Amino acid sequence: MSDYDNTNKGSLFRPNEKTPAVSLEGTINIDGVDHNVIVTKRTNDSGKEWWDVYFLNGKLFKNDSDKEGAPNVRGFIGTSEQKLKDIAAWRNKSSKGVVYYGVKVEAPWVPEDQRTAGDDYRDKRNTDEVDFDDIPF
């Protein structure tokens, strides 16, 4: 068993030839709530096909920061507890030349006067964060 703690960390890789492409996208209303979804078509080794349904769970935006060590992309991601967390990813290359993004998830930074009691927040704001006021939605 590994002693490595991967809590709030992860990796993202470019798809390979076995990775399904998005087949469908749209909105599904469940119990009066609209959910954005994508659907991928999959096939197992014996030829059986099925579709996987994925709910939109967050967004990443290009980070134009010139600060050394700043993430290449930043954004937000929803948790199973229906809370938003900040997410950042840094572009890396493995020793075998495989490009991937190392991911870090952390509690969001919110100005103190806008915080809700009982929620988890970061005390320090990263200066290279995305300005969510500039996002056109």
PDB file of N, CA and C in Angstrom, residues 114 125 130-137:
ATOM      1  N   GLN A 114     -18.567  37.969   2.592  1.00  0.00           N
ATOM      2  CA  GLN A 114     -19.506  37.184   1.788  1.00  0.00           C
ATOM      3  C   GLN A 114     -19.538  35.710   2.197  1.00  0.00           C
ATOM      4  N   ARG A 125      -6.038  34.542  -0.668  1.00  0.00           N
ATOM      5  CA  ARG A 125      -6.419  34.510  -2.077  1.00  0.00           C
ATOM      6  C   ARG A 125      -5.165  34.397  -2.929  1.00  0.00           C
ATOM      7  N   VAL A 130      -8.529  33.264 -11.603  1.00  0.00           N
ATOM      8  CA  VAL A 130      -9.409  33.748 -12.661  1.00  0.00           C
ATOM      9  C   VAL A 130     -10.352  34.770 -12.056  1.00  0.00           C
ATOM     10  N   ASP A 131     -10.604  35.872 -12.794  1.00  0.00           N
ATOM     11  CA  ASP A 131     -11.578  36.864 -12.348  1.00  0.00           C
ATOM     12  C   ASP A 131     -12.943  36.410 -12.836  1.00  0.00           C
ATOM     13  N   PHE A 132     -13.745  35.835 -11.946  1.00  0.00           N
ATOM     14  CA  PHE A 132     -15.016  35.266 -12.331  1.00  0.00           C
ATOM     15  C   PHE A 132     -16.008  36.334 -12.785  1.00  0.00           C
ATOM     16  N   ASP A 133     -15.753  37.614 -12.485  1.00  0.00           N
ATOM     17  CA  ASP A 133     -16.625  38.679 -12.977  1.00  0.00           C
ATOM     18  C   ASP A 133     -16.486  38.865 -14.487  1.00  0.00           C
ATOM     19  N   ASP A 134     -15.363  38.401 -15.064  1.00  0.00           N
ATOM     20  CA  ASP A 134     -15.140  38.535 -16.506  1.00  0.00           C
ATOM     21  C   ASP A 134     -15.698  37.377 -17.312  1.00  0.00           C
ATOM     22  N   ILE A 135     -16.244  36.367 -16.664  1.00  0.00           N
ATOM     23  CA  ILE A 135     -16.777  35.206 -17.380  1.00  0.00           C
ATOM     24  C   ILE A 135     -18.172  35.578 -17.899  1.00  0.00           C
ATOM     25  N   PRO A 136     -18.432  35.366 -19.202  1.00  0.00           N
ATOM     26  CA  PRO A 136     -19.671  35.865 -19.801  1.00  0.00           C
ATOM     27  C   PRO A 136     -20.911  35.013 -19.559  1.00  0.00           C
ATOM     28  N   PHE A 137     -21.099  34.480 -18.374  1.00  0.00           N
ATOM     29  CA  PHE A 137     -22.322  33.736 -18.053  1.00  0.00           C
ATOM     30  C   PHE A 137     -22.552  33.766 -16.567  1.00  0.00           C
TER      31      PHE A 137
END
